[in-house]
Short mmCIF file of C-alpha atoms in Angstrom, two decimals:
data_model
loop_
_atom_site.label_atom_id
_atom_site.label_comp_id
_atom_site.label_asym_id
_atom_site.label_seq_id
_atom_site.Cartn_x
_atom_site.Cartn_y
_atom_site.Cartn_z
CA UNK A 842 120.53 -90.19 71.07
CA UNK A 843 121.55 -87.18 73.09
CA UNK A 844 125.04 -88.13 74.17
CA UNK A 845 128.20 -89.64 72.72
CA UNK A 846 128.63 -90.49 69.08
CA UNK A 847 127.30 -92.69 66.31
CA UNK A 848 129.21 -93.56 63.16
CA UNK A 849 127.42 -94.69 60.03
CA UNK A 850 128.74 -96.61 57.03
CA UNK A 851 127.89 -95.89 53.42
CA UNK A 852 124.70 -97.94 53.74
CA UNK A 853 123.44 -95.73 56.51
CA UNK A 854 123.91 -98.34 59.22
CA UNK A 855 125.52 -97.69 62.56
CA UNK A 856 129.01 -99.18 62.64
CA UNK A 857 130.01 -97.78 66.00
CA UNK A 858 128.10 -96.26 68.86
CA UNK A 859 129.30 -94.95 72.17
CA UNK A 860 126.40 -96.79 73.77
CA UNK A 861 127.79 -100.17 72.69
CA UNK A 862 130.83 -101.77 74.22
CA UNK A 863 133.20 -103.13 71.63
CA UNK A 864 135.28 -106.17 72.43
CA UNK A 865 139.00 -105.63 72.47
CA UNK A 866 141.70 -108.21 71.85
CA UNK A 867 143.98 -108.41 74.86
CA UNK A 868 146.38 -111.20 74.06
CA UNK A 869 147.09 -114.21 71.91
CA UNK A 870 148.73 -117.46 72.89
CA UNK A 871 150.13 -120.39 70.97
CA UNK A 872 148.95 -123.57 72.61
CA UNK A 873 150.74 -126.89 72.24
CA UNK A 874 148.65 -130.02 72.48
CA UNK A 875 149.11 -133.46 73.93
CA UNK A 876 148.15 -136.43 71.82
CA UNK A 877 144.83 -138.06 72.66
CA UNK A 878 142.54 -140.79 71.38
CA UNK A 879 140.98 -140.28 67.98
CA UNK A 880 137.56 -138.67 67.89
CA UNK A 881 134.41 -139.14 65.83
CA UNK A 882 132.95 -135.93 64.42
CA UNK A 883 129.68 -135.14 62.70
CA UNK A 884 128.61 -132.29 60.48
CA UNK A 885 125.84 -130.35 62.10
CA UNK A 886 122.70 -130.32 59.96
CA UNK A 887 119.69 -128.73 61.68
CA UNK A 888 117.06 -131.33 62.44
CA UNK A 889 119.14 -134.23 61.23
CA UNK A 890 120.13 -137.24 63.34
CA UNK A 891 123.55 -136.60 64.77
CA UNK A 892 125.08 -139.93 63.99
CA UNK A 893 124.25 -140.14 60.31
CA UNK A 894 125.38 -137.06 58.42
CA UNK A 895 129.02 -136.35 57.71
CA UNK A 896 130.48 -138.80 60.15
CA UNK A 897 134.26 -138.88 60.05
CA UNK A 898 137.01 -140.02 62.37
CA UNK A 899 139.59 -137.44 63.32
CA UNK A 900 142.97 -139.05 63.66
CA UNK A 901 145.99 -137.54 65.31
CA UNK A 902 144.04 -135.53 67.88
CA UNK A 903 145.44 -133.27 70.56
CA UNK A 904 144.06 -131.82 73.74
CA UNK A 905 144.95 -128.36 75.02
CA UNK A 906 144.92 -126.55 78.33
CA UNK A 907 144.77 -122.84 78.98
CA UNK A 908 148.13 -121.05 79.17
CA UNK A 909 149.96 -121.00 82.46
CA UNK A 910 149.21 -117.88 84.44
CA UNK A 911 146.07 -117.09 82.48
CA UNK A 912 142.99 -116.48 84.62
CA UNK A 913 139.52 -116.75 83.16
CA UNK A 914 137.04 -113.99 84.00
CA UNK A 915 133.32 -113.54 83.50
CA UNK A 916 133.71 -110.87 80.85
CA UNK A 917 136.36 -112.58 78.73
CA UNK A 918 135.86 -114.53 75.53
CA UNK A 919 138.27 -117.10 74.12
CA UNK A 920 138.67 -117.67 70.41
CA UNK A 921 140.62 -120.20 68.38
CA UNK A 922 141.88 -120.39 64.85
CA UNK A 923 143.04 -123.40 62.87
CA UNK A 924 144.55 -123.92 59.42
CA UNK A 925 142.29 -124.75 56.49
CA UNK A 926 141.16 -128.35 56.64
CA UNK A 927 141.56 -128.58 60.41
CA UNK A 928 139.01 -128.62 63.21
CA UNK A 929 138.77 -127.35 66.76
CA UNK A 930 136.27 -128.40 69.43
CA UNK A 931 135.59 -127.09 72.89
CA UNK A 932 133.53 -128.20 75.86
CA UNK A 933 132.78 -126.39 79.11
CA UNK A 934 135.13 -123.66 77.98
CA UNK A 935 133.91 -121.16 80.57
CA UNK A 936 133.50 -123.60 83.42
CA UNK A 937 136.14 -123.77 86.13
CA UNK A 938 136.36 -127.55 85.79
CA UNK A 939 135.91 -130.02 82.98
CA UNK A 940 137.20 -127.68 80.31
CA UNK A 941 138.24 -129.51 77.16
CA UNK A 942 139.80 -128.23 73.94
CA UNK A 943 140.56 -130.70 71.17
CA UNK A 944 141.94 -130.31 67.66
CA UNK A 945 143.45 -132.41 64.92
CA UNK A 946 146.18 -129.78 64.79
CA UNK A 947 149.09 -129.98 67.27
CA UNK A 948 149.21 -126.23 67.87
CA UNK A 949 146.40 -123.72 68.25
CA UNK A 950 146.30 -119.95 68.38
CA UNK A 951 144.06 -118.64 71.13
CA UNK A 952 142.86 -115.05 71.23
CA UNK A 953 141.58 -113.40 74.40
CA UNK A 954 138.94 -110.69 74.00
CA UNK A 955 136.95 -108.63 76.45
CA UNK A 956 135.42 -105.21 77.06
CA UNK A 957 137.58 -102.13 76.73
CA UNK A 958 140.01 -101.74 79.57
CA UNK A 959 140.27 -98.55 81.56
CA UNK A 960 141.53 -95.55 79.63
CA UNK A 961 144.71 -95.52 81.68
CA UNK A 962 145.64 -98.84 80.09
CA UNK A 963 146.26 -97.14 76.77
CA UNK A 964 148.81 -94.52 75.67
CA UNK A 965 146.07 -91.98 74.85
CA UNK A 966 148.47 -89.57 73.23
CA UNK A 967 146.40 -89.25 70.08
CA UNK A 968 143.22 -90.45 68.41
CA UNK A 969 139.79 -90.61 69.97
CA UNK A 970 138.18 -91.85 73.16
CA UNK A 971 134.43 -92.41 73.28
CA UNK A 972 132.34 -92.46 76.44
CA UNK A 973 128.82 -93.71 77.01
CA UNK A 974 126.17 -91.83 78.95
CA UNK A 975 127.43 -93.06 82.31
CA UNK A 976 130.96 -91.99 81.66
CA UNK A 977 132.45 -95.37 80.83
CA UNK A 978 134.98 -95.42 78.01
CA UNK A 979 133.55 -97.60 75.24
CA UNK A 980 135.97 -96.80 72.45
CA UNK A 981 139.66 -96.01 72.34
CA UNK A 982 141.52 -95.62 69.09
CA UNK A 983 144.57 -97.35 70.52
CA UNK A 984 142.61 -100.42 71.51
CA UNK A 985 142.58 -103.35 69.13
CA UNK A 986 138.89 -103.62 68.43
CA UNK A 987 137.76 -107.16 67.74
CA UNK A 988 135.96 -107.15 64.43
CA UNK A 989 133.06 -109.53 64.99
CA UNK A 990 131.81 -110.72 61.64
CA UNK A 991 128.80 -112.79 62.56
CA UNK A 992 127.25 -115.42 64.74
CA UNK A 993 128.54 -118.90 63.95
CA UNK A 994 125.65 -119.92 61.74
CA UNK A 995 127.43 -122.10 59.20
CA UNK A 996 127.39 -119.58 56.36
CA UNK A 997 130.44 -118.15 54.63
CA UNK A 998 132.38 -115.15 55.86
CA UNK A 999 134.82 -112.50 54.68
CA UNK A 1000 137.72 -112.07 57.07
CA UNK A 1001 139.25 -109.34 54.92
CA UNK A 1002 142.57 -111.09 54.60
CA UNK A 1003 142.95 -111.62 58.33
CA UNK A 1004 142.61 -114.78 60.38
CA UNK A 1005 139.13 -116.13 61.16
CA UNK A 1006 138.89 -116.75 64.88
CA UNK A 1007 136.02 -118.80 66.33
CA UNK A 1008 134.71 -117.82 69.75
CA UNK A 1009 132.53 -120.56 71.17
CA UNK A 1010 131.74 -122.16 74.48
CA UNK A 1011 130.83 -125.61 73.23
CA UNK A 1012 128.03 -126.08 75.73
CA UNK A 1013 125.20 -126.72 73.36
CA UNK A 1014 124.99 -130.24 72.04
CA UNK A 1015 123.13 -132.93 73.97
CA UNK A 1016 122.87 -136.50 72.96
CA UNK A 1017 121.60 -139.64 74.61
CA UNK A 1018 123.77 -142.57 75.48
CA UNK A 1019 122.44 -146.09 75.13
CA UNK A 1020 121.71 -145.95 78.86
CA UNK A 1021 119.37 -143.01 78.25
CA UNK A 1022 121.71 -140.57 79.99
CA UNK A 1023 122.01 -137.19 78.34
CA UNK A 1024 125.47 -135.80 77.85
CA UNK A 1025 126.77 -132.48 76.69
CA UNK A 1026 129.18 -133.04 73.88
CA UNK A 1027 131.87 -130.97 72.31
CA UNK A 1028 130.98 -128.61 69.51
CA UNK A 1029 133.31 -126.95 67.10
CA UNK A 1030 134.11 -126.11 63.53
CA UNK A 1031 136.22 -127.29 60.65
CA UNK A 1032 137.72 -124.50 58.56
CA UNK A 1033 137.05 -125.57 54.98
CA UNK A 1034 138.56 -122.63 53.11
CA UNK A 1035 139.47 -118.99 53.59
CA UNK A 1036 135.78 -118.12 53.57
CA UNK A 1037 133.86 -121.24 54.61
CA UNK A 1038 133.58 -123.58 57.56
CA UNK A 1039 131.39 -126.42 58.75
CA UNK A 1040 129.85 -126.65 62.18
CA UNK A 1041 130.68 -129.95 63.77
CA UNK A 1042 129.97 -132.02 66.83
CA UNK A 1043 132.39 -134.37 68.42
CA UNK A 1044 132.17 -137.64 70.26
CA UNK A 1045 134.62 -139.99 71.87
CA UNK A 1046 135.45 -143.12 69.94
CA UNK A 1047 133.82 -146.13 71.54
CA UNK A 1048 130.89 -144.35 73.21
CA UNK A 1049 127.62 -146.07 72.38
CA UNK A 1050 125.02 -143.59 71.17
CA UNK A 1051 121.31 -143.98 70.67
CA UNK A 1052 120.70 -144.40 66.96
CA UNK A 1053 118.99 -141.66 64.99
CA UNK A 1054 118.68 -139.28 67.89
CA UNK A 1055 117.76 -135.84 66.62
CA UNK A 1056 119.80 -132.88 67.77
CA UNK A 1057 118.34 -131.72 71.02
CA UNK A 1058 119.76 -128.23 70.94
CA UNK A 1059 121.41 -126.00 68.40
CA UNK A 1060 125.14 -126.60 68.50
CA UNK A 1061 127.25 -123.49 68.32
CA UNK A 1062 124.27 -121.23 68.69
CA UNK A 1063 126.26 -119.34 71.25
CA UNK A 1064 129.38 -118.64 69.26
CA UNK A 1065 130.62 -115.89 67.01
CA UNK A 1066 133.25 -115.47 64.34
CA UNK A 1067 135.73 -112.60 64.25
CA UNK A 1068 138.39 -111.34 61.91
CA UNK A 1069 141.68 -110.75 63.69
CA UNK A 1070 144.95 -109.31 62.48
CA UNK A 1071 147.14 -111.57 64.57
CA UNK A 1072 150.24 -109.54 63.77
CA UNK A 1073 148.93 -106.70 65.92
CA UNK A 1074 148.54 -108.66 69.14
CA UNK B 85 137.53 -93.60 51.82
CA UNK B 86 134.54 -91.55 50.79
CA UNK B 87 132.35 -91.74 53.86
CA UNK B 88 132.61 -91.55 57.62
CA UNK B 89 135.73 -90.63 59.53
CA UNK B 90 139.27 -91.83 59.84
CA UNK B 91 141.10 -92.02 63.13
CA UNK B 92 144.86 -91.89 63.50
CA UNK B 93 145.97 -94.76 65.67
CA UNK B 94 149.28 -96.27 66.68
CA UNK B 95 148.87 -98.73 63.83
CA UNK B 96 147.91 -96.21 61.19
CA UNK B 97 144.62 -94.83 59.97
CA UNK B 98 141.46 -96.68 60.86
CA UNK B 99 138.28 -95.76 59.07
CA UNK B 100 134.77 -95.96 60.41
CA UNK B 101 134.09 -98.64 57.80
CA UNK B 102 136.79 -100.75 59.39
CA UNK B 103 135.05 -100.39 62.70
CA UNK B 104 132.15 -102.29 61.25
CA UNK B 105 131.63 -104.81 64.01
CA UNK B 106 129.28 -105.94 66.73
CA UNK B 107 129.29 -104.38 70.14
CA UNK B 108 127.90 -105.46 73.48
CA UNK B 109 124.88 -103.36 74.28
CA UNK B 110 123.19 -105.40 76.98
CA UNK B 111 124.11 -108.09 79.50
CA UNK B 112 121.21 -110.00 81.00
CA UNK B 113 121.83 -111.53 84.39
CA UNK B 114 119.67 -114.63 84.90
CA UNK B 115 119.03 -115.74 88.46
CA UNK B 116 116.71 -118.68 87.91
CA UNK B 117 116.84 -122.00 86.14
CA UNK B 118 114.05 -120.92 83.82
CA UNK B 119 112.47 -117.58 83.08
CA UNK B 120 111.99 -114.77 80.61
CA UNK B 121 112.94 -111.16 80.10
CA UNK B 122 111.78 -108.36 77.85
CA UNK B 123 114.48 -106.61 75.85
CA UNK B 124 112.70 -104.10 73.64
CA UNK B 125 115.90 -102.70 72.10
CA UNK B 126 117.17 -106.02 70.73
CA UNK B 127 116.61 -106.92 67.09
CA UNK B 128 117.83 -110.37 66.09
CA UNK B 129 118.12 -109.19 62.49
CA UNK B 130 120.97 -106.98 63.60
CA UNK B 131 122.51 -108.86 66.46
CA UNK B 132 122.85 -112.08 68.39
CA UNK B 133 123.23 -113.27 71.94
CA UNK B 134 125.82 -115.40 73.71
CA UNK B 135 124.83 -117.31 76.86
CA UNK B 136 127.63 -117.80 79.35
CA UNK B 137 126.77 -120.64 81.67
CA UNK B 138 129.77 -121.48 83.79
CA UNK B 139 128.56 -123.43 86.78
CA UNK B 140 126.47 -126.26 85.38
CA UNK B 141 126.88 -129.14 82.98
CA UNK B 142 123.28 -128.70 81.92
CA UNK B 143 122.58 -125.97 79.45
CA UNK B 144 119.27 -124.19 79.13
CA UNK B 145 117.35 -123.92 75.87
CA UNK B 146 117.29 -120.27 74.84
CA UNK B 147 114.76 -118.69 72.54
CA UNK B 148 114.17 -115.21 71.29
CA UNK B 149 110.90 -113.87 69.89
CA UNK B 150 111.71 -110.91 67.72
CA UNK B 151 108.07 -109.88 67.53
CA UNK B 152 107.29 -109.75 71.22
CA UNK B 153 110.91 -108.91 72.14
CA UNK B 154 110.90 -111.56 74.84
CA UNK B 155 113.90 -113.72 75.67
CA UNK B 156 113.24 -117.03 77.43
CA UNK B 157 115.38 -119.70 78.96
CA UNK B 158 114.07 -123.14 79.87
CA UNK B 159 115.52 -126.27 81.38
CA UNK B 160 116.61 -128.76 78.76
CA UNK B 161 116.12 -131.77 81.02
CA UNK B 162 115.09 -132.63 84.54
CA UNK B 163 118.48 -132.11 86.10
CA UNK B 164 119.75 -129.12 88.01
CA UNK B 165 120.57 -126.13 85.81
CA UNK B 166 122.43 -122.96 86.56
CA UNK B 167 120.52 -120.17 88.27
CA UNK B 168 123.35 -117.69 88.08
CA UNK B 169 124.51 -116.97 84.56
CA UNK B 170 124.57 -114.16 82.03
CA UNK B 171 123.55 -113.68 78.43
CA UNK B 172 125.49 -111.14 76.41
CA UNK B 173 123.59 -109.35 73.66
CA UNK B 174 125.49 -107.98 70.70
CA UNK B 175 124.22 -105.62 68.06
CA UNK B 176 125.68 -104.44 64.82
CA UNK B 177 125.03 -104.00 61.12
CA UNK B 178 127.74 -106.09 59.54
#
């Protein structure tokens, strides 16, 4: 490295580099849901048939839309947090049409994250600004850096006393209907405790599935988990 | 704090340990329904990737070979898949 900066932790690993773009939290919204039909959910177990393990019926479900005035962009990520014991599912989250957000919780907190904004967007009266080798600001001490803990892989996490926020697109779970048609289904998580969660897949009540169909793709393989101090946004 | 640096911010001191997070270091633009790309700098032991398919109901199957450093995307069924999407690669040592 001949330009910029690298910061190391006490294990000798890089914790920040001017060549990487950190994600910054821009905004949070409280979403209010509309009541919808109950849903059937399944624990995700790699390699297991989807309609056998951990099947439960979510009652008192709600569907959510994006906040009024909010415009989705290619470089933005949307995250959701729920209370312990509750679940959230998304489908087509980054598509212009067909987006679906469902929870068994009537309100959801949504966090918007994206690459660092231009330097002029921040006060810049103190602290540090980092630039990469093409002159793009990649760190600003006044920006609220999103602390990304891990990929959503089903294992426990340490949110450091802050709120765990799940960023996922939900576009990963295929199953076959009785007609043989393949459908993308909603994927999501249930927060089990302050440090654990279960990956889950969701299906409409009344849809006839093909029995013992093995997972065709890895649900939630494209999501990540972050620790967010919601009081700062 | 016994290591690294601390930065004074509008919300108090933030240490380099607190910065311990993943950052975006590469965005792969995919312009075909199926294909592959070499990303020598990526190590799946210290990072992950996030596909962002926005214009198709059909989602590719993505695989990463950490030995050959080759990323591949393949159609998951016979229907039309997106040929204009991105994959965001994160790295970090959390």
